[in-house]
Backbone as JSON, one array per atom type, in Angstrom:
{
  "sequence": "MNINCEILDLRAFQLVVEFESFHRAAEALHMSQSALSRRIQKLEASIGAPLLERTTRHVAATATGQELLPLVRRMLEEFDASLFSLKDANSQRRGLITMACLPTAAFYFLPNVVRRFNEEFPHIRFRILDLTANDGLRAVARGEVEFGINLMGNSDPDLSFEALIDDPFVLAMRKNHPLAEKEVIRWPELEGHRLITVDRSSGNRALLDATLARANLRLNWFYEVTHLNTSLGLVEAGLGISVLPKLATPQGEHPFLVTRPIVDPVVTRTIGLVQRRSGRLSPASERFLEMLIKTWKQ",
  "N": [[141.16, 80.37, 53.95], [143.86, 80.46, 51.73], [147.07, 79.19, 52.03], [150.06, 79.63, 50.67], [152.98, 78.14, 50.48], [156.37, 76.87, 50.52], [158.28, 73.92, 51.35], [160.93, 74.66, 51.8], [160.63, 77.32, 52.54], [159.48, 77.07, 55.07], [161.52, 75.68, 56.37], [163.5, 77.58, 56.3], [162.44, 79.59, 57.94], [162.34, 78.2, 60.42], [165.1, 77.73, 60.93], [166.15, 80.33, 61.09], [164.93, 81.25, 63.41], [165.95, 79.4, 65.28], [168.74, 79.78, 65.11], [168.82, 82.46, 65.61], [169.65, 84.29, 63.78], [170.06, 85.61, 60.55], [172.29, 85.34, 58.99], [173.68, 82.98, 59.85], [171.66, 81.11, 59.44], [171.35, 81.29, 56.66], [173.83, 80.33, 55.84], [173.65, 77.67, 56.7], [171.66, 76.74, 55.04], [172.81, 77.02, 52.62], [172.48, 79.29, 50.97], [172.11, 82.71, 49.78], [171.88, 85.62, 51.95], [170.03, 87.46, 51.03], [168.37, 85.89, 49.42], [167.35, 84.23, 51.39], [165.96, 86.1, 52.95], [163.96, 86.8, 51.15], [162.56, 84.42, 51.1], [161.52, 84.35, 53.71], [159.96, 86.67, 53.69], [158.08, 85.95, 51.77], [156.78, 83.85, 53.1], [155.73, 85.24, 55.31], [153.97, 86.94, 53.97], [152.19, 85.08, 53.0], [151.15, 84.01, 55.36], [150.12, 86.32, 56.44], [150.99, 87.96, 58.44], [153.66, 89.41, 60.41], [156.45, 87.36, 61.17], [158.92, 87.42, 62.33], [161.02, 89.35, 64.48], [163.34, 91.8, 64.01], [166.39, 92.94, 65.22], [169.33, 94.95, 65.91], [171.07, 93.19, 67.06], [170.08, 90.54, 67.27], [167.69, 88.06, 66.03], [164.3, 87.36, 66.56], [161.34, 85.37, 67.13], [158.08, 86.61, 66.46], [154.94, 86.98, 68.28], [153.08, 85.63, 66.72], [154.86, 84.12, 65.2], [156.0, 82.49, 67.21], [153.8, 80.97, 67.89], [153.41, 79.59, 65.54], [155.76, 78.12, 65.2], [156.02, 75.49, 66.62], [154.25, 73.92, 65.09], [155.42, 74.09, 62.57], [157.86, 72.77, 63.04], [156.94, 70.18, 63.56], [155.72, 69.54, 61.1], [157.92, 69.6, 59.36], [159.53, 67.55, 60.39], [157.89, 65.34, 60.03], [157.72, 65.4, 57.27], [160.42, 64.97, 56.54], [160.73, 62.42, 57.68], [158.98, 60.97, 56.1], [160.23, 61.12, 53.6], [162.56, 59.63, 54.08], [161.4, 57.18, 54.64], [160.38, 56.42, 52.18], [162.56, 55.49, 50.86], [163.03, 53.13, 52.02], [162.61, 49.63, 52.23], [160.8, 48.65, 54.02], [158.89, 50.61, 54.46], [156.24, 50.89, 55.23], [156.28, 50.22, 57.83], [157.49, 52.17, 59.22], [157.72, 55.44, 60.76], [156.47, 58.39, 62.5], [155.11, 59.11, 65.6], [153.28, 61.54, 67.17], [152.21, 62.86, 70.17], [150.16, 64.19, 72.84], [150.01, 63.69, 76.29], [148.39, 63.04, 79.37], [150.28, 63.47, 82.34], [149.84, 61.56, 84.38], [148.9, 59.31, 83.05], [150.98, 58.93, 81.32], [153.17, 58.16, 82.85], [152.95, 55.6, 84.23], [151.13, 53.88, 82.8], [151.33, 54.29, 79.95], [154.05, 53.63, 79.03], [154.12, 50.78, 78.97], [152.39, 50.15, 76.87], [153.65, 51.42, 74.73], [156.03, 49.98, 74.67], [155.12, 47.39, 73.93], [154.08, 48.03, 71.44], [156.36, 48.88, 70.03], [157.74, 46.5, 69.93], [156.46, 45.2, 67.89], [156.55, 47.11, 65.87], [159.39, 48.21, 65.38], [160.71, 50.42, 64.3], [159.22, 52.7, 64.38], [159.02, 55.9, 65.57], [158.56, 57.92, 68.58], [157.18, 60.94, 69.78], [156.44, 62.2, 72.76], [154.56, 64.36, 74.57], [154.3, 65.08, 77.79], [151.86, 66.55, 79.33], [149.84, 68.9, 81.22], [146.23, 68.84, 81.52], [145.03, 71.17, 80.31], [147.22, 72.29, 78.87], [147.76, 70.17, 77.18], [145.46, 70.08, 75.58], [145.77, 72.49, 74.23], [148.08, 71.94, 72.76], [147.15, 70.01, 70.96], [145.21, 71.51, 69.61], [146.78, 73.48, 68.37], [148.15, 72.0, 66.57], [150.57, 70.86, 67.22], [150.82, 68.26, 67.95], [149.54, 65.04, 66.89], [147.4, 63.87, 68.22], [145.74, 63.71, 71.44], [145.79, 62.38, 74.78], [143.48, 62.81, 77.12], [141.52, 64.54, 79.68], [137.94, 64.4, 79.94], [135.9, 67.2, 79.12], [136.47, 69.11, 77.39], [135.64, 71.99, 75.53], [136.13, 73.13, 73.12], [135.13, 73.87, 69.91], [136.54, 73.05, 67.69], [137.8, 70.75, 68.31], [137.55, 67.23, 68.82], [136.25, 64.77, 71.09], [136.69, 61.56, 72.22], [135.48, 59.32, 74.38], [137.3, 56.98, 76.29], [138.01, 55.44, 78.65], [136.84, 55.08, 82.05], [138.45, 56.34, 84.78], [138.98, 55.44, 87.93], [139.33, 57.04, 91.16], [141.66, 56.05, 93.63], [142.93, 54.75, 96.75], [146.24, 55.07, 97.68], [148.85, 53.44, 99.4], [151.4, 52.33, 101.74], [152.24, 48.84, 102.02], [152.23, 47.99, 104.64], [150.5, 49.63, 105.95], [147.74, 50.39, 108.15], [145.19, 50.64, 106.84], [145.56, 49.11, 104.61], [144.76, 46.56, 105.09], [142.12, 46.41, 104.55], [139.63, 45.64, 102.05], [138.06, 47.43, 100.69], [137.71, 50.96, 100.83], [136.15, 53.56, 102.68], [135.31, 57.01, 102.48], [135.17, 58.46, 105.04], [136.92, 56.92, 106.55], [139.44, 57.82, 106.05], [140.0, 59.8, 107.8], [142.09, 60.95, 110.4], [144.41, 59.95, 109.39], [147.48, 60.84, 107.81], [147.06, 62.67, 105.04], [147.93, 62.91, 101.64], [147.78, 65.18, 99.02], [147.13, 66.68, 95.77], [147.57, 70.14, 94.71], [145.09, 72.84, 94.49], [145.08, 73.79, 91.91], [145.14, 71.71, 90.2], [143.44, 69.66, 87.84], [142.54, 67.19, 88.66], [142.27, 67.49, 91.43], [140.28, 69.46, 91.52], [138.11, 68.05, 90.45], [137.82, 66.02, 92.37], [137.24, 67.55, 94.74], [134.82, 68.78, 94.0], [133.07, 66.62, 93.55], [133.07, 65.33, 96.05], [132.09, 67.37, 97.64], [129.42, 67.48, 96.91], [128.55, 65.25, 98.2], [128.7, 66.03, 100.76], [131.27, 65.82, 101.86], [134.77, 66.23, 102.55], [138.28, 66.65, 101.79], [140.72, 66.36, 104.19], [143.71, 67.4, 104.18], [147.22, 66.75, 104.82], [149.71, 66.93, 103.64], [150.42, 68.8, 100.76], [150.95, 68.76, 97.33], [152.39, 69.49, 94.06], [152.55, 67.71, 91.9], [151.31, 64.47, 91.04], [153.1, 62.34, 90.98], [154.93, 63.12, 92.87], [153.45, 62.87, 95.18], [153.21, 60.1, 95.33], [155.85, 59.45, 95.83], [156.13, 60.45, 98.43], [154.35, 58.77, 99.72], [155.64, 56.29, 99.37], [157.8, 56.78, 101.01], [156.65, 56.5, 103.45], [155.25, 58.58, 104.6], [152.57, 59.17, 104.5], [149.22, 58.7, 103.18], [147.65, 58.57, 99.92], [145.2, 59.95, 97.74], [144.45, 59.25, 94.49], [144.23, 59.06, 90.85], [143.64, 55.82, 89.4], [145.19, 55.18, 87.16], [147.46, 56.58, 87.68], [148.92, 55.12, 89.38], [151.18, 52.38, 90.2], [150.96, 49.77, 87.81], [151.38, 47.05, 87.99], [152.56, 44.5, 90.29], [153.92, 46.01, 93.16], [156.81, 46.67, 95.13], [156.44, 48.03, 97.56], [154.0, 49.44, 97.66], [150.38, 49.48, 97.75], [147.06, 49.59, 96.39], [143.68, 50.62, 97.01], [140.18, 50.47, 96.29], [137.97, 53.29, 96.64], [134.87, 54.06, 98.05], [131.39, 55.18, 98.12], [131.11, 58.22, 97.88], [131.96, 56.62, 94.69], [134.53, 58.04, 92.92], [135.29, 59.13, 89.73], [137.24, 59.85, 86.79], [136.87, 60.73, 83.4], [138.69, 59.62, 80.69], [139.97, 60.24, 77.46], [140.34, 60.24, 73.86], [141.61, 62.99, 72.14], [141.25, 64.96, 69.3], [141.94, 67.1, 66.45], [139.18, 68.26, 64.63], [139.46, 68.67, 61.95], [141.71, 67.3, 61.4], [143.84, 64.48, 60.51], [144.79, 61.21, 61.27], [148.03, 59.67, 61.13], [148.99, 56.56, 59.51], [150.63, 55.11, 61.28], [149.93, 56.18, 63.79], [147.24, 55.47, 63.91], [147.46, 52.68, 64.08], [148.78, 52.51, 66.54], [146.87, 53.6, 68.32], [144.85, 51.72, 68.12], [146.03, 49.56, 69.47], [146.41, 50.77, 71.96], [143.76, 51.3, 72.85], [142.75, 48.71, 72.93], [144.36, 47.61, 74.93], [143.61, 49.18, 77.12], [141.02, 48.3, 77.5], [141.28, 45.79, 78.44]],
  "CA": [[142.35, 81.12, 53.53], [144.89, 79.68, 51.08], [148.44, 79.5, 52.43], [150.94, 79.11, 49.62], [154.38, 78.18, 50.9], [157.14, 75.69, 50.19], [159.02, 73.32, 52.46], [162.14, 75.45, 52.05], [160.21, 78.51, 53.28], [159.3, 76.67, 56.46], [162.83, 75.34, 56.92], [164.21, 78.85, 56.47], [161.88, 80.23, 59.14], [162.77, 77.45, 61.6], [166.52, 77.91, 61.18], [166.39, 81.71, 61.53], [164.53, 81.32, 64.82], [166.85, 78.6, 66.11], [170.07, 80.4, 65.1], [168.66, 83.88, 65.93], [170.55, 84.96, 62.84], [169.88, 85.36, 59.13], [173.58, 84.95, 58.42], [173.96, 81.58, 60.15], [170.64, 80.3, 58.78], [171.67, 81.27, 55.23], [174.97, 79.41, 55.67], [173.17, 76.29, 56.88], [170.83, 76.39, 53.89], [173.65, 77.23, 51.43], [171.88, 80.31, 50.11], [172.47, 84.07, 50.17], [170.97, 86.22, 52.91], [168.93, 88.1, 50.31], [167.44, 84.83, 49.04], [166.69, 83.81, 52.62], [165.0, 87.15, 53.31], [162.8, 86.69, 50.26], [161.79, 83.27, 51.56], [160.79, 84.75, 54.91], [158.93, 87.63, 53.28], [157.03, 85.2, 51.09], [156.02, 83.13, 54.12], [154.96, 86.22, 56.08], [152.87, 87.4, 53.12], [151.22, 84.0, 52.93], [150.49, 83.93, 56.67], [149.41, 87.57, 56.65], [151.46, 88.6, 59.69], [155.11, 89.27, 60.58], [156.85, 86.18, 61.95], [160.21, 87.66, 62.96], [161.4, 90.7, 64.92], [164.76, 91.97, 63.72], [167.11, 94.01, 65.92], [170.73, 95.02, 65.48], [171.86, 92.13, 67.68], [169.59, 89.2, 67.01], [166.37, 87.91, 65.44], [163.43, 86.56, 67.42], [160.01, 85.15, 66.59], [156.97, 87.38, 67.0], [153.94, 86.12, 68.93], [152.56, 84.74, 65.68], [155.93, 83.18, 64.88], [156.13, 81.53, 68.3], [152.66, 80.06, 67.8], [153.58, 78.79, 64.33], [156.99, 77.33, 65.21], [155.86, 74.06, 66.92], [153.61, 73.26, 63.96], [156.42, 73.99, 61.5], [158.8, 71.71, 63.41], [156.3, 68.88, 63.38], [155.52, 69.32, 59.66], [159.21, 69.29, 58.74], [159.99, 66.24, 60.84], [157.08, 64.33, 59.36], [158.13, 65.41, 55.86], [161.72, 64.29, 56.45], [160.54, 61.0, 57.96], [158.32, 60.37, 54.93], [161.23, 60.97, 52.55], [163.42, 58.51, 54.42], [160.64, 55.93, 54.56], [160.22, 56.06, 50.77], [163.78, 54.8, 50.44], [163.15, 51.91, 52.81], [161.73, 48.55, 51.77], [159.78, 48.44, 55.04], [158.39, 51.95, 54.77], [154.94, 50.85, 55.89], [156.51, 49.95, 59.25], [158.23, 53.29, 59.78], [156.91, 56.64, 60.93], [156.62, 59.18, 63.72], [153.86, 59.35, 66.33], [153.38, 62.68, 68.08], [151.02, 62.87, 71.02], [150.18, 64.83, 74.16], [149.42, 62.73, 77.22], [148.39, 63.41, 80.79], [151.41, 62.84, 83.04], [149.43, 60.39, 85.17], [148.83, 58.16, 82.15], [152.28, 58.77, 80.66], [154.21, 57.63, 83.73], [152.84, 54.17, 84.53], [150.38, 53.09, 81.84], [151.75, 54.44, 78.56], [155.28, 52.91, 78.64], [153.86, 49.38, 78.66], [151.78, 50.08, 75.55], [154.69, 51.79, 73.77], [156.96, 48.85, 74.58], [154.48, 46.34, 73.13], [153.96, 48.52, 70.06], [157.69, 48.88, 69.41], [158.14, 45.12, 69.65], [155.89, 44.87, 66.59], [156.99, 48.13, 64.91], [160.58, 48.73, 66.07], [161.28, 51.62, 63.67], [158.32, 53.84, 64.53], [159.49, 56.74, 66.67], [157.54, 58.6, 69.36], [157.39, 62.17, 70.53], [155.37, 62.23, 73.76], [154.56, 65.55, 75.42], [153.52, 64.85, 79.0], [151.36, 67.89, 79.64], [148.6, 69.01, 81.96], [145.05, 68.75, 80.66], [144.86, 72.38, 79.51], [148.33, 72.41, 77.93], [147.6, 69.12, 76.19], [144.43, 70.52, 74.63], [146.35, 73.54, 73.37], [149.03, 71.32, 71.83], [146.36, 69.4, 69.9], [144.55, 72.57, 68.84], [147.78, 74.18, 67.56], [148.75, 71.09, 65.61], [151.89, 70.41, 67.66], [150.74, 66.8, 68.04], [148.42, 64.49, 66.13], [146.26, 63.59, 69.1], [146.03, 63.81, 72.86], [145.07, 61.58, 75.76], [143.13, 63.91, 78.0], [140.3, 64.45, 80.46], [136.73, 64.94, 79.34], [135.64, 68.55, 79.58], [136.84, 70.02, 76.31], [134.52, 72.71, 74.93], [136.6, 73.73, 71.89], [134.37, 73.28, 68.8], [137.46, 72.51, 66.67], [138.35, 69.5, 68.81], [136.62, 66.15, 69.14], [136.63, 63.97, 72.25], [136.12, 60.21, 72.23], [135.72, 58.72, 75.69], [137.91, 55.66, 76.23], [137.85, 54.71, 79.9], [136.63, 55.78, 83.31], [139.6, 56.08, 85.64], [138.53, 55.73, 89.3], [140.3, 57.44, 92.18], [141.92, 54.98, 94.59], [143.82, 55.11, 97.86], [147.57, 54.44, 97.61], [149.51, 53.41, 100.72], [152.36, 51.26, 101.9], [151.61, 47.55, 102.32], [152.1, 47.79, 106.08], [149.59, 50.63, 106.52], [146.54, 49.74, 108.7], [144.09, 50.6, 105.89], [145.85, 48.14, 103.56], [144.09, 45.3, 105.44], [140.74, 46.46, 104.06], [139.46, 45.45, 100.61], [137.41, 48.64, 100.17], [137.84, 52.07, 101.76], [135.14, 54.62, 102.62], [135.97, 58.31, 102.69], [135.38, 58.83, 106.45], [138.01, 56.15, 107.13], [140.7, 58.53, 105.85], [140.2, 60.69, 108.94], [143.09, 60.51, 111.37], [145.63, 59.55, 108.69], [148.1, 61.95, 107.08], [146.65, 62.56, 103.65], [148.73, 63.66, 100.66], [146.94, 65.52, 97.88], [147.66, 67.7, 94.86], [147.0, 71.44, 95.01], [143.8, 73.16, 93.89], [145.21, 74.12, 90.49], [145.07, 70.46, 89.44], [142.12, 69.23, 87.41], [142.15, 66.05, 89.5], [141.82, 68.01, 92.73], [139.0, 70.14, 91.31], [137.09, 67.01, 90.29], [137.63, 65.4, 93.69], [136.57, 68.47, 95.66], [133.45, 69.02, 93.57], [132.28, 65.41, 93.76], [132.93, 65.09, 97.49], [131.24, 68.43, 98.21], [128.02, 67.09, 96.68], [128.24, 64.22, 99.19], [129.0, 66.64, 102.08], [132.56, 65.3, 102.32], [135.91, 67.03, 102.13], [139.59, 66.08, 102.07], [141.53, 67.07, 105.18], [145.05, 66.98, 103.8], [148.36, 67.13, 105.64], [150.72, 67.33, 102.66], [149.88, 69.21, 99.46], [152.03, 68.79, 96.35], [151.97, 69.94, 92.73], [152.47, 66.59, 90.97], [150.9, 63.2, 91.64], [154.28, 61.5, 91.18], [155.53, 63.52, 94.15], [152.65, 62.29, 96.26], [153.58, 58.69, 95.45], [157.15, 59.4, 96.49], [155.91, 60.63, 99.87], [153.72, 57.54, 100.21], [156.7, 55.28, 99.45], [158.65, 57.1, 102.17], [155.9, 56.23, 104.67], [154.81, 59.84, 105.21], [151.13, 59.29, 104.51], [148.45, 58.0, 102.16], [147.3, 59.51, 98.87], [144.08, 59.66, 96.85], [144.87, 59.62, 93.15], [143.63, 58.19, 89.83], [144.25, 54.49, 89.32], [146.22, 55.19, 86.13], [148.67, 57.23, 88.21], [149.55, 54.2, 90.33], [151.84, 51.25, 89.53], [149.97, 48.87, 87.23], [151.65, 45.68, 88.4], [152.97, 44.33, 91.68], [154.91, 46.97, 93.6], [157.42, 46.13, 96.35], [156.06, 48.74, 98.79], [152.7, 50.11, 97.62], [149.13, 48.83, 97.34], [145.94, 50.52, 96.2], [142.36, 50.1, 97.36], [139.1, 51.33, 95.81], [137.26, 54.13, 97.62], [133.45, 54.06, 97.67], [130.42, 56.04, 98.84], [130.88, 57.81, 96.5], [133.07, 56.31, 93.8], [134.87, 59.22, 92.12], [136.03, 58.74, 88.54], [137.47, 60.83, 85.74], [136.78, 60.11, 82.08], [139.85, 59.9, 79.85], [139.68, 59.87, 76.09], [141.17, 60.67, 72.74], [141.31, 64.32, 71.64], [141.81, 65.23, 67.97], [141.36, 68.2, 65.68], [138.13, 67.74, 63.74], [139.95, 68.75, 60.57], [142.96, 66.55, 61.3], [143.81, 63.07, 60.09], [145.89, 60.48, 61.9], [148.93, 58.9, 60.28], [148.78, 55.12, 59.68], [151.31, 54.64, 62.5], [149.13, 56.58, 64.95], [146.03, 54.65, 63.92], [147.82, 51.36, 64.61], [149.09, 52.64, 67.96], [145.64, 53.82, 69.08], [144.15, 50.44, 68.19], [146.64, 48.79, 70.55], [146.15, 51.47, 73.22], [142.37, 51.08, 73.25], [142.61, 47.29, 73.27], [145.01, 47.41, 76.23], [142.8, 49.82, 78.15], [139.78, 47.54, 77.72], [141.59, 44.5, 79.06]],
  "C": [[143.37, 80.15, 52.93], [146.27, 80.13, 51.55], [149.37, 78.82, 51.45], [152.39, 79.26, 50.07], [155.05, 76.87, 50.54], [157.86, 75.17, 51.44], [160.24, 74.15, 52.8], [161.8, 76.75, 52.78], [160.1, 78.2, 54.77], [160.64, 76.36, 57.12], [163.65, 76.61, 57.18], [163.75, 79.55, 57.73], [162.38, 79.53, 60.41], [164.24, 77.73, 61.92], [166.85, 79.34, 61.63], [166.04, 81.85, 63.0], [165.54, 80.58, 65.7], [168.24, 79.22, 66.21], [170.03, 81.85, 65.59], [169.53, 84.73, 65.02], [170.19, 84.59, 61.41], [171.16, 84.82, 58.52], [173.84, 83.46, 58.62], [172.94, 80.66, 59.49], [170.92, 80.18, 57.29], [172.83, 80.32, 54.96], [174.51, 77.95, 55.75], [172.37, 75.82, 55.68], [171.58, 76.55, 52.56], [172.96, 78.17, 50.43], [172.31, 81.69, 50.6], [171.46, 84.61, 51.18], [169.79, 86.88, 52.21], [167.9, 87.07, 49.87], [166.67, 84.33, 50.24], [165.64, 84.83, 53.03], [163.76, 87.08, 52.44], [161.92, 85.51, 50.67], [160.92, 83.64, 52.76], [159.67, 85.71, 54.55], [157.77, 86.93, 52.58], [156.15, 84.47, 52.1], [155.16, 84.09, 54.94], [153.78, 86.74, 55.28], [151.78, 86.34, 53.04], [150.43, 83.87, 54.24], [149.65, 85.18, 56.93], [149.8, 88.28, 57.93], [152.97, 88.45, 59.76], [155.43, 88.1, 61.51], [158.14, 86.41, 62.73], [160.37, 89.12, 63.35], [162.91, 90.82, 64.76], [165.31, 93.15, 64.52], [168.54, 94.01, 65.43], [171.54, 93.85, 66.0], [171.36, 90.72, 67.36], [168.2, 89.26, 66.38], [165.55, 87.02, 66.36], [162.06, 86.43, 66.77], [159.02, 86.11, 67.25], [156.01, 86.43, 67.7], [153.35, 85.14, 67.92], [153.6, 83.7, 65.3], [156.1, 82.11, 65.94], [154.99, 80.52, 68.26], [152.81, 79.11, 66.62], [154.73, 77.79, 64.43], [156.78, 75.85, 65.56], [155.21, 73.3, 65.77], [154.59, 73.07, 62.82], [157.41, 72.86, 61.81], [158.2, 70.33, 63.16], [156.13, 68.57, 61.89], [156.83, 68.92, 58.99], [159.72, 67.92, 59.15], [159.2, 65.13, 60.17], [157.43, 64.25, 57.88], [159.44, 64.66, 55.68], [161.58, 62.79, 56.69], [159.9, 60.29, 56.78], [159.31, 60.16, 53.8], [162.12, 59.76, 52.82], [162.67, 57.18, 54.26], [160.44, 55.48, 53.12], [161.42, 55.28, 50.25], [163.91, 53.43, 51.1], [162.15, 50.86, 52.34], [160.59, 48.3, 52.74], [159.14, 49.76, 55.43], [157.06, 51.93, 55.49], [155.1, 50.6, 57.39], [157.35, 51.04, 59.9], [157.3, 54.49, 59.94], [157.23, 57.33, 62.23], [155.25, 59.42, 64.33], [154.08, 60.5, 67.29], [152.08, 62.78, 68.87], [151.26, 63.68, 72.28], [149.44, 63.91, 75.12], [149.46, 63.28, 78.64], [149.56, 62.73, 81.5], [151.03, 61.59, 83.82], [149.33, 59.14, 84.3], [150.2, 57.88, 81.53], [153.27, 58.03, 81.53], [154.13, 56.12, 83.91], [152.2, 53.37, 83.4], [151.0, 53.1, 80.44], [153.0, 53.65, 78.2], [155.05, 51.45, 78.28], [153.27, 49.22, 77.26], [152.83, 50.4, 74.48], [155.68, 50.64, 73.59], [156.38, 47.74, 73.7], [154.39, 46.76, 71.67], [155.3, 48.46, 69.34], [158.24, 47.48, 69.19], [157.63, 44.69, 68.28], [156.37, 45.83, 65.5], [158.23, 48.83, 65.47], [161.14, 50.02, 65.49], [160.35, 52.83, 63.72], [158.72, 54.62, 65.78], [158.32, 57.45, 67.35], [158.04, 59.96, 69.84], [156.19, 62.31, 71.47], [155.54, 63.47, 74.62], [153.68, 65.26, 76.62], [153.11, 66.2, 79.57], [150.11, 67.81, 80.51], [147.43, 69.0, 80.98], [144.91, 69.97, 79.75], [145.97, 72.53, 78.47], [148.23, 71.35, 76.83], [146.56, 69.48, 75.15], [144.98, 71.57, 73.68], [147.31, 72.94, 72.36], [148.29, 70.64, 70.68], [145.76, 70.48, 69.0], [145.53, 73.29, 67.92], [148.44, 73.28, 66.53], [150.14, 70.64, 65.98], [151.96, 68.89, 67.72], [149.54, 66.33, 67.22], [147.18, 64.3, 66.99], [146.7, 63.74, 70.54], [145.23, 62.8, 73.66], [144.76, 62.52, 76.91], [141.85, 63.62, 78.78], [139.12, 64.96, 79.66], [136.49, 66.33, 79.91], [136.0, 69.57, 78.53], [135.61, 70.66, 75.71], [134.93, 73.39, 73.62], [135.87, 73.09, 70.71], [135.26, 72.68, 67.72], [138.08, 71.19, 67.09], [137.24, 68.49, 69.07], [137.15, 65.34, 70.31], [135.92, 62.64, 72.17], [136.48, 59.55, 73.55], [136.26, 57.3, 75.51], [137.69, 54.86, 77.49], [137.43, 55.66, 81.02], [137.73, 55.36, 84.26], [139.22, 56.43, 87.08], [139.68, 56.21, 90.19], [140.42, 56.32, 93.21], [142.79, 55.54, 95.71], [145.12, 54.34, 97.72], [148.23, 54.54, 98.97], [150.55, 52.32, 100.72], [151.64, 49.98, 102.33], [151.41, 47.33, 103.81], [151.19, 48.82, 106.75], [148.33, 49.94, 107.02], [145.39, 49.63, 107.7], [144.32, 49.58, 104.78], [145.19, 46.79, 103.85], [142.67, 45.26, 104.9], [140.71, 46.24, 102.54], [138.89, 46.69, 99.95], [137.5, 49.71, 101.25], [136.66, 53.02, 101.56], [135.78, 55.92, 103.06], [136.16, 58.67, 104.16], [136.54, 58.08, 107.11], [139.37, 56.8, 106.91], [141.02, 59.47, 107.02], [141.22, 60.09, 109.91], [144.38, 60.03, 110.73], [146.18, 60.75, 107.92], [147.87, 61.77, 105.58], [147.5, 63.46, 102.77], [147.85, 63.93, 99.45], [147.63, 66.55, 97.0], [146.93, 69.02, 95.11], [145.77, 71.73, 94.15], [143.88, 73.54, 92.42], [145.09, 72.88, 89.6], [143.63, 70.15, 89.06], [141.62, 68.05, 88.23], [141.61, 66.51, 90.84], [140.46, 68.69, 92.59], [137.87, 69.13, 91.18], [136.78, 66.34, 91.61], [136.81, 66.3, 94.61], [135.1, 68.65, 95.3], [132.57, 67.81, 93.85], [132.04, 65.15, 95.25], [132.04, 66.15, 98.14], [129.76, 68.08, 98.04], [127.58, 66.0, 97.66], [128.51, 64.71, 100.61], [130.26, 66.05, 102.71], [133.65, 66.25, 101.86], [137.2, 66.32, 102.52], [140.32, 66.94, 103.09], [142.98, 66.62, 104.99], [146.1, 67.48, 104.78], [149.52, 67.6, 104.77], [150.01, 67.7, 101.35], [151.05, 69.37, 98.5], [151.48, 69.25, 95.0], [151.73, 68.77, 91.79], [152.1, 65.3, 91.7], [152.09, 62.28, 91.87], [154.98, 61.83, 92.49], [154.77, 62.9, 95.31], [152.97, 60.81, 96.43], [154.94, 58.52, 96.12], [157.02, 59.55, 98.0], [155.25, 59.4, 100.48], [154.77, 56.44, 100.37], [157.59, 55.5, 100.67], [157.92, 56.88, 103.49], [155.37, 57.47, 105.36], [153.3, 59.99, 105.25], [150.5, 58.43, 103.43], [147.99, 59.03, 101.13], [146.11, 59.02, 98.07], [144.47, 60.15, 95.46], [144.25, 58.67, 92.13], [144.38, 56.86, 89.72], [145.36, 54.44, 88.28], [147.52, 55.8, 86.62], [149.42, 56.33, 89.17], [150.25, 53.08, 89.56], [150.82, 50.22, 89.06], [150.19, 47.41, 87.61], [151.98, 45.61, 89.89], [154.08, 45.3, 92.02], [155.5, 46.48, 94.92], [156.93, 46.78, 97.64], [154.59, 49.17, 98.82], [151.57, 49.16, 97.25], [148.08, 49.91, 97.13], [144.64, 49.81, 96.59], [141.3, 51.04, 96.78], [138.46, 52.1, 96.96], [135.82, 54.28, 97.14], [132.65, 55.03, 98.53], [130.89, 57.49, 98.98], [132.16, 57.31, 95.82], [133.31, 57.54, 92.92], [135.71, 58.77, 90.93], [136.25, 59.95, 87.64], [137.43, 60.09, 84.4], [137.96, 60.57, 81.23], [139.54, 59.44, 78.43], [140.66, 60.46, 75.1], [140.69, 62.03, 72.24], [142.02, 64.51, 70.3], [141.23, 66.52, 67.41], [140.33, 67.62, 64.72], [138.59, 67.73, 62.29], [141.2, 67.92, 60.35], [142.75, 65.12, 60.86], [145.03, 62.37, 60.67], [146.73, 59.77, 60.86], [148.62, 57.42, 60.47], [149.44, 54.58, 60.95], [150.49, 54.97, 63.74], [147.85, 55.76, 65.04], [146.32, 53.26, 64.49], [148.08, 51.43, 66.11], [147.81, 52.79, 68.79], [144.81, 52.54, 69.16], [144.7, 49.59, 69.34], [146.35, 49.43, 71.9], [144.75, 51.2, 73.73], [142.15, 49.62, 73.66], [143.21, 47.01, 74.65], [144.18, 47.99, 77.35], [141.56, 48.99, 78.49], [140.02, 46.2, 78.36], [141.38, 44.53, 80.57]]
}
């Protein structure tokens, strides 16, 4: 399907949604309301569906409009960034990287890579959506981001998955915890200790439960939380121990916490790069992923 639209059509749609008003959007664009309406009608005809619902009090995006809006925002920001970069002598060192990342990787691991990247490319900006695995896949599929860092398990034929690392589950605890004296932990040794885990809606929990069930093991938890960062907070407070992916733990020396590998069985999750098969990465994103992969392999 050919979609014939102009940048101004997209900008008109975005502003009408954000202002919830044709009048205010027309003022911002310095055009008449009738000209703005024609722009919207042209875009709707090109898409083949209504994008706006008009009432006597305000204007709102339809379901199709809501789905289109994140992509429009990203396209306009990349277009504007490209225009500015053309005026700059160092344009090859400017740009915008948009990505979706698992919160566990975004919190501890990703900032170190971004910091190193920005030391070399200080004018390249980032938009990082820290999303769950399912939401991250949807953001990539809808074009809201260029790529995603996600769990293996994607079955969408329009998306590709390139495995990068295996991220093992480890035991996190305070340095003064009795289990911290051991170099390696076995699952039965968790018995008798207050265990903190994420709830069953988490992909990490589902992977853990399934793998342990095959070994006739199960987690007997005392605290159940929604986010892994919360579980680390409880561990820091001395309330218990937590099983979580290694990437979700502090990567360097921590004043209170230590981690230990858990074996028999070793449980891992595969993390990789998710892209649209029809998509193409910007030069800035390609450079960033080169550094990210190199860092992960160290």
